[in-house]
Coordinates of C-alpha atoms in Angstrom, one line a residue:
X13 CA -0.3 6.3 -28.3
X14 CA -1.5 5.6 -31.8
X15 CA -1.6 1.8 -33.9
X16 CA 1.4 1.8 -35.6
X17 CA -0.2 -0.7 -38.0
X18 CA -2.2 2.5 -39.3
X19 CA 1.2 3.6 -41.2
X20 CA 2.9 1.2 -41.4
X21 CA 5.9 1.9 -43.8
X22 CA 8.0 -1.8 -43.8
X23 CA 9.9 -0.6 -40.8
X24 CA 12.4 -3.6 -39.7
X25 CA 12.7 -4.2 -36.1
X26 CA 14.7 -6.0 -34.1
X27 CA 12.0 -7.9 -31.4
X28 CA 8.4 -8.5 -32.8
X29 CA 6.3 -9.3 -29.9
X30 CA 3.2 -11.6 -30.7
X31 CA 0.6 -11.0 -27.6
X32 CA -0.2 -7.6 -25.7
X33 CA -1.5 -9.5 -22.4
X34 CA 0.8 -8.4 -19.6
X35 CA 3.8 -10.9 -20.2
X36 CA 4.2 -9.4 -24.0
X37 CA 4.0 -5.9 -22.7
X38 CA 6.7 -6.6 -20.6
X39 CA 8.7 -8.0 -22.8
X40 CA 8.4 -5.2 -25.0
X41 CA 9.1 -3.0 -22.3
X42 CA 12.3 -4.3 -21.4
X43 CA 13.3 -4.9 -24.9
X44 CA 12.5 -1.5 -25.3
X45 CA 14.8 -0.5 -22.4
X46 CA 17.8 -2.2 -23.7
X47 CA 17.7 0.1 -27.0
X48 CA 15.9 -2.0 -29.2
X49 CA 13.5 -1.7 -31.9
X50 CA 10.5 -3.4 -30.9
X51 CA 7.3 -3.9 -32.2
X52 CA 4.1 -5.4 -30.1
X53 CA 1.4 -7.1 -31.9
X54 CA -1.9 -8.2 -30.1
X55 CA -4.6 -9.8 -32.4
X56 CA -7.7 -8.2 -30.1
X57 CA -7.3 -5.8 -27.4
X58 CA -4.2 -5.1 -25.0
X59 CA -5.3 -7.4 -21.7
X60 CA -8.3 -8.7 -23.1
X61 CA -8.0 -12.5 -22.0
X62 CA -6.1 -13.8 -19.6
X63 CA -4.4 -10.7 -18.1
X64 CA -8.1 -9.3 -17.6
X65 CA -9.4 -12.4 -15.4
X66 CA -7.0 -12.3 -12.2
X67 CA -8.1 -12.2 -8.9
X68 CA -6.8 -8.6 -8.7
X69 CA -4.0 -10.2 -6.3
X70 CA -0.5 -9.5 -6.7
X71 CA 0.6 -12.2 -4.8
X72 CA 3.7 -14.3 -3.1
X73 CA 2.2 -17.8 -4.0
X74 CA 1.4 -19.0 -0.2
X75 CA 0.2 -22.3 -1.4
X76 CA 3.2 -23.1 -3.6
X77 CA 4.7 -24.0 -0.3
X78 CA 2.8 -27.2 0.0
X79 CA 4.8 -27.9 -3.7
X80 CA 7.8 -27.2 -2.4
X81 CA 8.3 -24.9 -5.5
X82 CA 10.2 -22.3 -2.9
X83 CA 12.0 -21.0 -5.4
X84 CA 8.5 -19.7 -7.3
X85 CA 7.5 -17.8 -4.3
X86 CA 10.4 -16.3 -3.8
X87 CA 10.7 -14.7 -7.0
X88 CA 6.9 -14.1 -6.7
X89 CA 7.2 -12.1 -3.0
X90 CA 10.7 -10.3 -4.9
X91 CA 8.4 -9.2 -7.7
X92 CA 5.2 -8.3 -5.5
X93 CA 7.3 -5.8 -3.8
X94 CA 8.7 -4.5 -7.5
X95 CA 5.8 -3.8 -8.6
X96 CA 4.9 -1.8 -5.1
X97 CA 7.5 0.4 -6.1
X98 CA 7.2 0.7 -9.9
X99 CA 3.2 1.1 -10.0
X100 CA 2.7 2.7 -6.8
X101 CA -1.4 3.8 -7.6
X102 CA -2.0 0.0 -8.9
X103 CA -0.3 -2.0 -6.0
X104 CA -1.0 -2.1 -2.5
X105 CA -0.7 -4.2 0.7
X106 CA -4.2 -5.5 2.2
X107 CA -4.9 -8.0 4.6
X108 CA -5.8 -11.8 3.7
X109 CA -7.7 -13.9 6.6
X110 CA -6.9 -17.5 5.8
X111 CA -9.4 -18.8 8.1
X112 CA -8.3 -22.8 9.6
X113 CA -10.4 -25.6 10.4
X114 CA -9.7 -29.0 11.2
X115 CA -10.4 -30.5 7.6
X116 CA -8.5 -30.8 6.1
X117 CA -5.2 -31.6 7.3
X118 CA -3.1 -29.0 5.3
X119 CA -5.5 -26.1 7.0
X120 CA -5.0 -26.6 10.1
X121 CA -3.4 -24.2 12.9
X122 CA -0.2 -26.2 12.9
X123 CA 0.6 -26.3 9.5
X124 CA -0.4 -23.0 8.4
X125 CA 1.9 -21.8 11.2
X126 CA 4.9 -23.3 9.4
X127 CA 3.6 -21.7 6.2
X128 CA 3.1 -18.1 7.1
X129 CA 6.4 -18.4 9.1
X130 CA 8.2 -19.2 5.8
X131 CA 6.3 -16.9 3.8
X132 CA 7.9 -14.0 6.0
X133 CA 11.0 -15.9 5.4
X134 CA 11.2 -15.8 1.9
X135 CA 9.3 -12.0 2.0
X136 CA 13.0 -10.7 3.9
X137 CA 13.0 -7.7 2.0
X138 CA 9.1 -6.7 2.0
X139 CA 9.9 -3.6 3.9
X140 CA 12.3 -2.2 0.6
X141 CA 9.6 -0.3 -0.5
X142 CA 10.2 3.3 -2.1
X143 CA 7.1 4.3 -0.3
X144 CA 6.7 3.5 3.3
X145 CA 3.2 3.3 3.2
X146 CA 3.9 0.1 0.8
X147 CA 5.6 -1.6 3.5
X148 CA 4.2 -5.2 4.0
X149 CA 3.6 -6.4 7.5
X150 CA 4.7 -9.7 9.5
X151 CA 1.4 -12.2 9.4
X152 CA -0.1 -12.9 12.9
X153 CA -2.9 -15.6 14.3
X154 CA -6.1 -14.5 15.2
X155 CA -9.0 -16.5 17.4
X156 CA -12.2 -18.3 16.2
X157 CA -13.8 -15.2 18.5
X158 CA -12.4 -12.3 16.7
X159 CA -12.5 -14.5 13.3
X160 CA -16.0 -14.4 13.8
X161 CA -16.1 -10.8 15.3
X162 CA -14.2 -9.4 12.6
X163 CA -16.1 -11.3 9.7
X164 CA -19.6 -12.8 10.9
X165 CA -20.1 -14.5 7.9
X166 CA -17.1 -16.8 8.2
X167 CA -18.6 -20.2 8.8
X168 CA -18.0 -21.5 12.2
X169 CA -17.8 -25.4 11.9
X170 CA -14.8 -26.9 12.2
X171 CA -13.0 -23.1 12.8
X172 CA -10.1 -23.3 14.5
X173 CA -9.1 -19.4 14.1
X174 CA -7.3 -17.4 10.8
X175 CA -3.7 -16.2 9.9
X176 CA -3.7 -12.3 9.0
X177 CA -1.2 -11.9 6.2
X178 CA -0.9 -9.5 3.9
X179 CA -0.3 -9.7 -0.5
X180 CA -0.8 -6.7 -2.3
X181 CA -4.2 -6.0 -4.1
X182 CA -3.9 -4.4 -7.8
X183 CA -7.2 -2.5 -8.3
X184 CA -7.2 -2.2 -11.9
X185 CA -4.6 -4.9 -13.9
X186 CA -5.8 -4.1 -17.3
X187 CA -4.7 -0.9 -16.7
X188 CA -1.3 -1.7 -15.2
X189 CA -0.1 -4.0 -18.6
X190 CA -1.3 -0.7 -20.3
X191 CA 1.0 1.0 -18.3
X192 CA 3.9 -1.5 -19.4
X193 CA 2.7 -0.9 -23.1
X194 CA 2.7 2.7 -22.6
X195 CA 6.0 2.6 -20.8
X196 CA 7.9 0.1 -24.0
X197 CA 5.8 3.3 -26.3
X198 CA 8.1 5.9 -24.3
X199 CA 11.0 4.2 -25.2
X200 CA 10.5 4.4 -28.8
X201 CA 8.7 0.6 -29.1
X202 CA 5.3 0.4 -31.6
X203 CA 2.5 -1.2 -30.6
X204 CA -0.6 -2.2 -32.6
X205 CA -3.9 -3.8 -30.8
X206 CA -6.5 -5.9 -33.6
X207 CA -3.7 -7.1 -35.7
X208 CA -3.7 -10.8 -36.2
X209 CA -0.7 -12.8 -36.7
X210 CA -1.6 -15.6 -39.6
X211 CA 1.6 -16.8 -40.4
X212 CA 5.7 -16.5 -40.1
X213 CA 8.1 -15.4 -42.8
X214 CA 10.5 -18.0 -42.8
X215 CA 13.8 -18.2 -44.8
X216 CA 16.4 -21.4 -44.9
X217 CA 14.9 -22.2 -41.2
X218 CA 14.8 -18.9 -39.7
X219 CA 12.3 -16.9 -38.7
X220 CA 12.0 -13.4 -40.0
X221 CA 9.0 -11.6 -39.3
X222 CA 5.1 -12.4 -39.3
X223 CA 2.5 -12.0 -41.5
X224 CA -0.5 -10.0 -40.0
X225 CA -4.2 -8.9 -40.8
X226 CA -5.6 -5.7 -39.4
X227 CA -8.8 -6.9 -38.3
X228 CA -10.6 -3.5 -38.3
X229 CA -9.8 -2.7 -41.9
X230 CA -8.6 -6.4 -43.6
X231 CA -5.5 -4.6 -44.6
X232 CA -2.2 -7.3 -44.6
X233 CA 1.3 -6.4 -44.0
X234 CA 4.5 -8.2 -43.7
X235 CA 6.4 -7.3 -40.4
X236 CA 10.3 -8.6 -40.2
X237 CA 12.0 -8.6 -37.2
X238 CA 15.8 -10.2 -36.0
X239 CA 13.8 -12.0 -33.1
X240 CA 10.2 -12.8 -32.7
X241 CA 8.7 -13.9 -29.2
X242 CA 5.8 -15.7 -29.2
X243 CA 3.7 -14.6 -25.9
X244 CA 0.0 -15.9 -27.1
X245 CA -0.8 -17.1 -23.6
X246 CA -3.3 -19.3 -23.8
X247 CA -2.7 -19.8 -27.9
X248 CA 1.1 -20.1 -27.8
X249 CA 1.2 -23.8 -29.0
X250 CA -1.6 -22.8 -31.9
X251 CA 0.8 -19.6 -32.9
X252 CA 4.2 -21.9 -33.1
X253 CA 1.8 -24.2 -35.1
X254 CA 1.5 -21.9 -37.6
X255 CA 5.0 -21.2 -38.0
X256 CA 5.7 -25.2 -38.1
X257 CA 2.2 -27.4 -38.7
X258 CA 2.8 -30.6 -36.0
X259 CA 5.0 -29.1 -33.3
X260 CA 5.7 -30.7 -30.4
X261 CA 5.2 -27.7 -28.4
X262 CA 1.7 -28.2 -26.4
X263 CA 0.2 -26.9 -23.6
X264 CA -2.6 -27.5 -21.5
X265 CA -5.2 -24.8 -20.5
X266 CA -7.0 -24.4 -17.1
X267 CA -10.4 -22.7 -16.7
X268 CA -10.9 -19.8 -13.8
X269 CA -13.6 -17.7 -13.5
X270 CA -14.8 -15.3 -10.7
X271 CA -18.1 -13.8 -10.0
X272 CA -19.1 -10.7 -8.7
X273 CA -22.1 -9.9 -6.3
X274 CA -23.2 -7.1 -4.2
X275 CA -24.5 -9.4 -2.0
X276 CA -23.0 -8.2 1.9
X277 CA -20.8 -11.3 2.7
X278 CA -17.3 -9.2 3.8
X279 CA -17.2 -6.3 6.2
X280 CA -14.7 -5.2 3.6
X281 CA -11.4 -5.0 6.0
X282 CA -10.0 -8.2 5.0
X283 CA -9.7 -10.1 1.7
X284 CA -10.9 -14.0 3.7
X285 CA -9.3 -17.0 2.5
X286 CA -11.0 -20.4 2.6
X287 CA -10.2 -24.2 2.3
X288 CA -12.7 -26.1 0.9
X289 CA -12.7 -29.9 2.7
X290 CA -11.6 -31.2 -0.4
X291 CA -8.4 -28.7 -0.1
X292 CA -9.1 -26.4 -2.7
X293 CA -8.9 -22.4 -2.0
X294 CA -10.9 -20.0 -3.0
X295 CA -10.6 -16.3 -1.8
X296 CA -14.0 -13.6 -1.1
X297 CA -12.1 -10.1 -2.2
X298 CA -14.6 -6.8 -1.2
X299 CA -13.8 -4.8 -4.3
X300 CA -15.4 -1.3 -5.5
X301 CA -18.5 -1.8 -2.6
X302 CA -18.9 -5.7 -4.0
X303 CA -17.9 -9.1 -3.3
X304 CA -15.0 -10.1 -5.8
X305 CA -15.0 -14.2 -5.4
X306 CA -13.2 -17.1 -7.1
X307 CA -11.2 -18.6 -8.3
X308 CA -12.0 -21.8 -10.3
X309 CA -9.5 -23.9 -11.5
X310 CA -10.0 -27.3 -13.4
X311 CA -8.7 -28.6 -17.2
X312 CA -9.8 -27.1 -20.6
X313 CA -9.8 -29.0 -23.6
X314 CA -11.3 -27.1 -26.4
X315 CA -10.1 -24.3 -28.9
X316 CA -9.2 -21.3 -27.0
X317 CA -10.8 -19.7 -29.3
X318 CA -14.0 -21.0 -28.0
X319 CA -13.9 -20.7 -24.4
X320 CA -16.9 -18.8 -22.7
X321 CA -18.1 -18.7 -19.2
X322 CA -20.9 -21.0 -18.6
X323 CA -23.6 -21.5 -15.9
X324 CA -22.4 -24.4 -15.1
X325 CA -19.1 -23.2 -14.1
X326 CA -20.8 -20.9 -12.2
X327 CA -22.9 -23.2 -9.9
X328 CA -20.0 -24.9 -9.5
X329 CA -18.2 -21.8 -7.9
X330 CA -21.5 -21.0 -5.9
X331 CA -21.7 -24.4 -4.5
X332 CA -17.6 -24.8 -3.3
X333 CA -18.9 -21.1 -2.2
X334 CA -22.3 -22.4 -0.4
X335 CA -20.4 -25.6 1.5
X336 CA -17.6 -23.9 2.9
X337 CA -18.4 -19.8 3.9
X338 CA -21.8 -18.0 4.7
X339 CA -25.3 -19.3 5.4
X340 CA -25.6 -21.6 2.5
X341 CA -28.0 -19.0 0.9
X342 CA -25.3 -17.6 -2.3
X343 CA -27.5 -18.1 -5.4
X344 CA -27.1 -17.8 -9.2
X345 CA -29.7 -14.6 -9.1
X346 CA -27.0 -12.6 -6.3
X347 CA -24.4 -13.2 -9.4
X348 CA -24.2 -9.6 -10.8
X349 CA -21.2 -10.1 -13.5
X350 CA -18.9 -13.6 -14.1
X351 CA -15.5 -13.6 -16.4
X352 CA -13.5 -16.3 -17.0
X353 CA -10.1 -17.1 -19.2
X354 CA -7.5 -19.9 -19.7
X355 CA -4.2 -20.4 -17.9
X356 CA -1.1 -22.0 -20.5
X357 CA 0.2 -25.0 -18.1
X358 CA 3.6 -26.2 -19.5
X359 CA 3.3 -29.8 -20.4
X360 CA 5.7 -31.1 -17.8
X361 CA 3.6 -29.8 -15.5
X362 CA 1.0 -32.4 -13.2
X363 CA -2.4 -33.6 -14.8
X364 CA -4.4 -32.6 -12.4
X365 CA -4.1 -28.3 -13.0
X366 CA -5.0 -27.2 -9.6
X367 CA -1.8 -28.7 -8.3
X368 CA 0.1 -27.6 -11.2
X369 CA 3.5 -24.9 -10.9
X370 CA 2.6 -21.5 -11.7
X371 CA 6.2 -21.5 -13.4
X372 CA 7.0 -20.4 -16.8
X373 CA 9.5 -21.7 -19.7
X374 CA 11.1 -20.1 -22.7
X375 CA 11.9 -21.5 -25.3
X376 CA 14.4 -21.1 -27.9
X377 CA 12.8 -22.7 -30.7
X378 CA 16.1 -23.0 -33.0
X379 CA 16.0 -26.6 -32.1
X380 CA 13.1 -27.3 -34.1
X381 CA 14.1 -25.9 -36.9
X382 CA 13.2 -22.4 -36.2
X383 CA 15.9 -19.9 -35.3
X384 CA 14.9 -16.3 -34.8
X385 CA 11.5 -18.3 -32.6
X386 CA 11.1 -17.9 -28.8
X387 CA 8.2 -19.0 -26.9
X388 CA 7.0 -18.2 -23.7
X389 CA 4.8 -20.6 -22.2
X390 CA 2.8 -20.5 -18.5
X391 CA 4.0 -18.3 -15.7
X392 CA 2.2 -15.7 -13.7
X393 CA 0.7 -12.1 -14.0
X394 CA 2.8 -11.3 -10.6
X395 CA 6.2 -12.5 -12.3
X396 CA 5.7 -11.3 -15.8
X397 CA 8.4 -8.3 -15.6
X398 CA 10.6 -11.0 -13.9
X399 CA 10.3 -13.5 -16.7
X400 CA 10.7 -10.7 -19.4
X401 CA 14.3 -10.0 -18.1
X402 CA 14.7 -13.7 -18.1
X403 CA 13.5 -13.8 -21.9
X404 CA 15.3 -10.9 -22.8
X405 CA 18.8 -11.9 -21.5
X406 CA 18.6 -15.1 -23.6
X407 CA 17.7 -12.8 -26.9
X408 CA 20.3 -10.8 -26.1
X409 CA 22.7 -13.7 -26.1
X410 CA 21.3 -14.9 -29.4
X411 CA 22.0 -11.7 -30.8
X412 CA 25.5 -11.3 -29.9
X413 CA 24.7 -8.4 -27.8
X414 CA 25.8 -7.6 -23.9
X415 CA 22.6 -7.9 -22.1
X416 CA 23.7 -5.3 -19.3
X417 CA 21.3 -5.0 -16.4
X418 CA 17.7 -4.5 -17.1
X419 CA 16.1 -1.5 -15.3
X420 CA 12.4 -2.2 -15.6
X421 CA 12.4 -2.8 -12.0
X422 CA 14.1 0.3 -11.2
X423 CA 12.1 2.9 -12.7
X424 CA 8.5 4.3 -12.2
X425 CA 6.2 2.7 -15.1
X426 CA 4.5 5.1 -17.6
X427 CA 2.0 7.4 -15.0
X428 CA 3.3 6.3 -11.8
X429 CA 5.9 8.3 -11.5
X430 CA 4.5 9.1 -7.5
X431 CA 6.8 8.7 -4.5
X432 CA 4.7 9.1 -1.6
X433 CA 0.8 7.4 -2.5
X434 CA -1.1 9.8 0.4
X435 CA 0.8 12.8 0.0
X436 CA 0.0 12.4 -4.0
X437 CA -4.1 11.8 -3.1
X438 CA -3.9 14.9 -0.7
X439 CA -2.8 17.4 -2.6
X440 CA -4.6 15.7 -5.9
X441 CA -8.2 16.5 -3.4
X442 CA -6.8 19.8 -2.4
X443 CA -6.3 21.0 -6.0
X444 CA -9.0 19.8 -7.9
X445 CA -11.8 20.9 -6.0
X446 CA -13.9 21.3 -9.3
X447 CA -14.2 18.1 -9.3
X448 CA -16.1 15.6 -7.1
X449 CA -14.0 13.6 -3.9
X450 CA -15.2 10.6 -5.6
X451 CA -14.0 11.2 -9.2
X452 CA -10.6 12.5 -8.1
X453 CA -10.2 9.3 -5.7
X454 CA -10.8 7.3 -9.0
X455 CA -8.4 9.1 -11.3
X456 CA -5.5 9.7 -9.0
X457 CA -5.5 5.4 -8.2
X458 CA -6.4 4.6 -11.7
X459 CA -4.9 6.8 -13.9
X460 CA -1.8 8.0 -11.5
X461 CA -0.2 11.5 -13.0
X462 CA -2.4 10.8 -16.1
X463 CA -5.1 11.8 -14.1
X464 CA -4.1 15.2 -15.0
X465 CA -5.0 14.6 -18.7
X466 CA -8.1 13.6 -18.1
X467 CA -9.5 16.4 -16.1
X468 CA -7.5 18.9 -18.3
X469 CA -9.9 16.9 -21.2
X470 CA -13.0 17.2 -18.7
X471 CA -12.1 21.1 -18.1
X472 CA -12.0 22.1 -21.9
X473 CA -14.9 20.1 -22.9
X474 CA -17.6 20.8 -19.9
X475 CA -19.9 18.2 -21.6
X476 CA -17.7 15.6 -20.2
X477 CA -17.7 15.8 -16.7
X478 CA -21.1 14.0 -16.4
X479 CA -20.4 11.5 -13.7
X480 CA -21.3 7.7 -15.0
X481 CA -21.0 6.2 -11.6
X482 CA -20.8 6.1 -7.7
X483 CA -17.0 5.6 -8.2
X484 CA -17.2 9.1 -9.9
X485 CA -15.8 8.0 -13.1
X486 CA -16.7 10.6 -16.1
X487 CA -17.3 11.0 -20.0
X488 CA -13.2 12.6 -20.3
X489 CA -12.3 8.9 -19.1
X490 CA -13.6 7.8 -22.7
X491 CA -12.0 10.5 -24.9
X492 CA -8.9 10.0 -23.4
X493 CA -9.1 6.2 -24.1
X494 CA -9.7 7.0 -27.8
X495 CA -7.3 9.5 -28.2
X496 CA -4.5 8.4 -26.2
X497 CA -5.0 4.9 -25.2
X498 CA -5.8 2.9 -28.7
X499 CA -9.1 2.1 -27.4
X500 CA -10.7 0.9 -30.8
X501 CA -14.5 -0.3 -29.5
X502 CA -16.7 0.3 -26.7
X503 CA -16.0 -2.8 -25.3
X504 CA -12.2 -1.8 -25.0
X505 CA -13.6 1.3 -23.1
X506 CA -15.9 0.3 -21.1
X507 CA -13.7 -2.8 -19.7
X508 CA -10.1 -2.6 -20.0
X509 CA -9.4 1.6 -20.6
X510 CA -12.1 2.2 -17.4
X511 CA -14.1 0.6 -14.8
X512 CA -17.9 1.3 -15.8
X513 CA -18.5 -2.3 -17.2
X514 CA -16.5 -4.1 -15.0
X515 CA -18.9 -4.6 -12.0
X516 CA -21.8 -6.0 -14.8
X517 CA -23.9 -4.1 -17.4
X518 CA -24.2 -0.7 -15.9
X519 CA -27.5 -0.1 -17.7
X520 CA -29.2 0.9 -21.7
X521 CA -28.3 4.5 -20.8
X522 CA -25.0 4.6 -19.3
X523 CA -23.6 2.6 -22.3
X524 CA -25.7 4.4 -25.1
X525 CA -24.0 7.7 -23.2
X526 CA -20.6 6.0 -23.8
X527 CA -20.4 4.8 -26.7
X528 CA -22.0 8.2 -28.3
X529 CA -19.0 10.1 -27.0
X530 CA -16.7 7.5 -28.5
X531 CA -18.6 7.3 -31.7
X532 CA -17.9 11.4 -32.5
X533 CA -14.0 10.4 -31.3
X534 CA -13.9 7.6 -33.7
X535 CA -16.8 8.7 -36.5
X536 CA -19.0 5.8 -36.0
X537 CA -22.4 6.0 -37.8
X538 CA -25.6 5.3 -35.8
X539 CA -25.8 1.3 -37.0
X540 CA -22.2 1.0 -35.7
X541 CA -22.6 2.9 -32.3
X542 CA -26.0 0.5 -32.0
X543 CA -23.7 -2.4 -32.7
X544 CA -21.3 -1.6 -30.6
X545 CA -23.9 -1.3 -28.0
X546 CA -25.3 -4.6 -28.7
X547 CA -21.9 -6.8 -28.8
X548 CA -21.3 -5.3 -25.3
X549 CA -24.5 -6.2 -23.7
X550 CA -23.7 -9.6 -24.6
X551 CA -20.7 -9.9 -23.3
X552 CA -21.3 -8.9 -20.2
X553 CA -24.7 -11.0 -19.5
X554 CA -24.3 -13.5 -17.3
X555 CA -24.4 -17.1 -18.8
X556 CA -27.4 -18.5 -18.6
X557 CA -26.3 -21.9 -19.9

């Protein structure tokens, strides 16, 4: 998978897709499908903002319920169990204790009962999973005993007991949009990460094609396209701005963050649920042998642009954290790695954003003036391939061209072509005995049938099986990401392509090991691999203001 922005030649297409988080690579995808000739511009990295912050939960939307927005978690329980099937090594079912207390009111016993009744309701077809293993489970009550049994450090005051139900954890979501952009790059769509979209070409009112800026090398192209769909996320309204100055397209952003501690708060069976007495949730999620925790969620006013975590936010997470779950003792020293990103709420949508609908909108923006314009604003990571088919079949229409039925959710995405998940892993440890349990655990999940790639790179080049981590990931991981996964820096590599950054800095020699081996990929001198190095560091120190 190469930039297509490196050669590009004037090629027309017929879908330009501004944005490479997980809702423009699914849009590409399926516009792909459909025979199309689509080309996918992201101004940074694939995934790096929004679609890299999630809780790691592919999830139905339980408290949607108490919005009434049934509809929403429907299509969100419908697409949880998709994506079980299409991305079988990213997806899988894990238990969620919501633990219940008497404050406040919409926590207790009662109530939740009703909830998780209607949350198998609207689940129906859960157990339509290609693999079995995938199959999702009824939810059932458990007692303030075994609650406390099961996970000591649940606080006991006001604990009534805990609903088990089960979502689906994704271990690695970066990687899954990668495998949607990989998947739209099969079908013959181009994609090109660091290209910036400064401005539209617009003729008599119609949009045809962008104006971009390859931010590694200041080149500028002009790109034309039939259709462009604006999926900036977070900097929709600021992208239609610059196609027409004074829209009236405007979002509001929220602000979540999660932190990450290997503090021992979980036994590491259940992801545990908690309602704070002012009736906000926030979820503890044991992930790679740490605590996963968040997530925030209050209003953002500033440029996107300038968003950052700060240690404010953080205290504020530790402190819902400290009064609801634990001993009180969770500290701003236990935090070992905090990220944070923006969520597009669509206008309509109520002022205060923790209550607000998780739904999305498109927009045709031919009614201001600016056929050949459709915006995507809000929505979900767990819906995204839901809402391109949504987008799509309304481009189609404007093209004049039979939509047909889109098969995105019918096929295996790029690398996860695997029908049965434990007989995959079995005879992946059985084969590759040249390799450590630990490393082929990691590739087989993470990388699915790619995994074969990158131990074929590991076997010709012997210098890169040095193992980087107690997950067993190794130096192949980072060639591969260079040479077949666009990966343009080391932050690309180290966070989004693989997993050794994202549990926190994994130290000066780790990282100095990494970006060497991508600097003889990509011919960096010694000032750029130190560079490189140093822009890394800083972004993953914790804030400490």
């Amino acid at each position: 998978m190469k930039r297509f922005i490196d050669n590009y030649q004037g090629e027309h297409f017929d879908i330009i897709v501004i944005g490479g988080g997980i809702t423009g690579a699914s849009i590409a995808y399926d516009a792909a499908t459909r025979g199309l000739k689509v080309a996918l511009v992201e101004k940074k990295d694939f995934s790096w903002a929004t679609s890299s912050v999630t809780s790691k939960l592919i999830h139905g939307g339980l408290r949607y319920l108490a919005n009434g927005e049934f509809g929403l978690v429907r299509e969100s329980l419908r697409e949880r169990r998709v994506l079980e099937n299409i991305a079988p090594n990213f997806v899988y079912p894990t238990p969620i204790m919501m633990t219940h207390s008497s404050l406040p009111i919409s926590n207790r016993k009662r109530v939740m009962k009703v909830a998780m009744l209607l949350y198998d309701m609207l689940s129906f077809d859960k157990g339509f999973t290609w693999d079995k293993s995938k199959k999702v489970p009824y939810h059932h009550s458990m007692s303030k005993d075994k609650v406390l049994i099961n996970e000591p450090n649940v606080r006991k005051d006001r604990l009534t007991g805990a609903s088990i139900f089960y979502d689906c954890t994704s271990i690695f979501p970066e990687r899954l949009t990668l495998a949607f952009i990989k998947s739209a790059v099969s079908y013959g769509a181009k994609a090109a990460n660091y290209t910036l979209v400064n401005g539209f070409l617009i003729e008599d009112n119609r949009v045809t094609g962008v104006k971009v800026t390859d931010t590694l090398n200041g080149a500028t192209h002009e790109i034309r396209g039939k259709i462009t769909i604006n999926c900036g996320g977070p900097w929709a309204d600021i992208i239609l701005g610059l196609a027409k100055p004074g829209s009236s397209c405007s979002l509001r952003r929220s602000e979540g963050i999660h932190i990450i501690t290997n503090k021992k708060m979980l036994s590491g069976k259940y992801v545990v649920g908690t309602i704070t007495p002012k009736g906000r949730h926030f979820f503890l999620i044991p992930w790679r042998n740490h605590t996963l925790i968040g997530t925030t969620d209050k209003p953002y006013s500033g440029s996107p642009d300038d968003y950052r975590v700060t240690k404010e936010s953080i205290i504020e997470l530790i402190n819902e954290v400290n009064m609801s779950f634990g001993d009180g003792s969770l500290s701003y020293e236990d935090v070992r790695y905090a990220f944070g990103g923006l969520r597009p709420l669509v206008e309509e949508q109520t002022e205060e954003t923790y209550s607000s609908s998780r739904k999305y909108e498109i927009y045709d923006n031919k009614n201001e003036g600016l056929d050949g314009l459709v915006t995507v604003e809000g929505g979900k990571y767990t819906t995204s391939r839901n809402l391109a088919e949504n987008c799509m079949n309304l481009v189609m229409h404007k093209m004049g061209i039979p939509a047909g039925a889109a098969i995105t959710g019918r096929k295996y995405l790029w690398g996860c072509e695997i029908k049965d998940m434990n007989t995959f892993m079995y005879d992946l440890q059985k084969n590759n005995r040249d390799f450590s349990g630990e490393t082929v655990e990691y590739l087989g999940r993470n990388y699915g049938t790619e995994c074969f790639d990158v131990m074929g790179i590991a076997r010709s080049e012997k210098h890169l099986t040095d193992v980087l981590d107690s997950d067993g990931e190794i130096l192949a991981q980072v060639s591969h990401a260079v040479r077949n996964e666009m990966a343009q820096k080391l932050s690309d590599i180290v966070l989004r392509r693989t997993g050794i950054a994202t549990l926190g800095n994994p130290g000066t020699d780790i990282l100095e090991k990494v970006a060497e081996t991508a600097g003889r990929e990509l011919h960096w001198n010694t000032k750029r691999i130190s560079d490189e190095i140093e822009e890394t560091v800083n972004l993953l120190r914790v804030p400490a203001e």
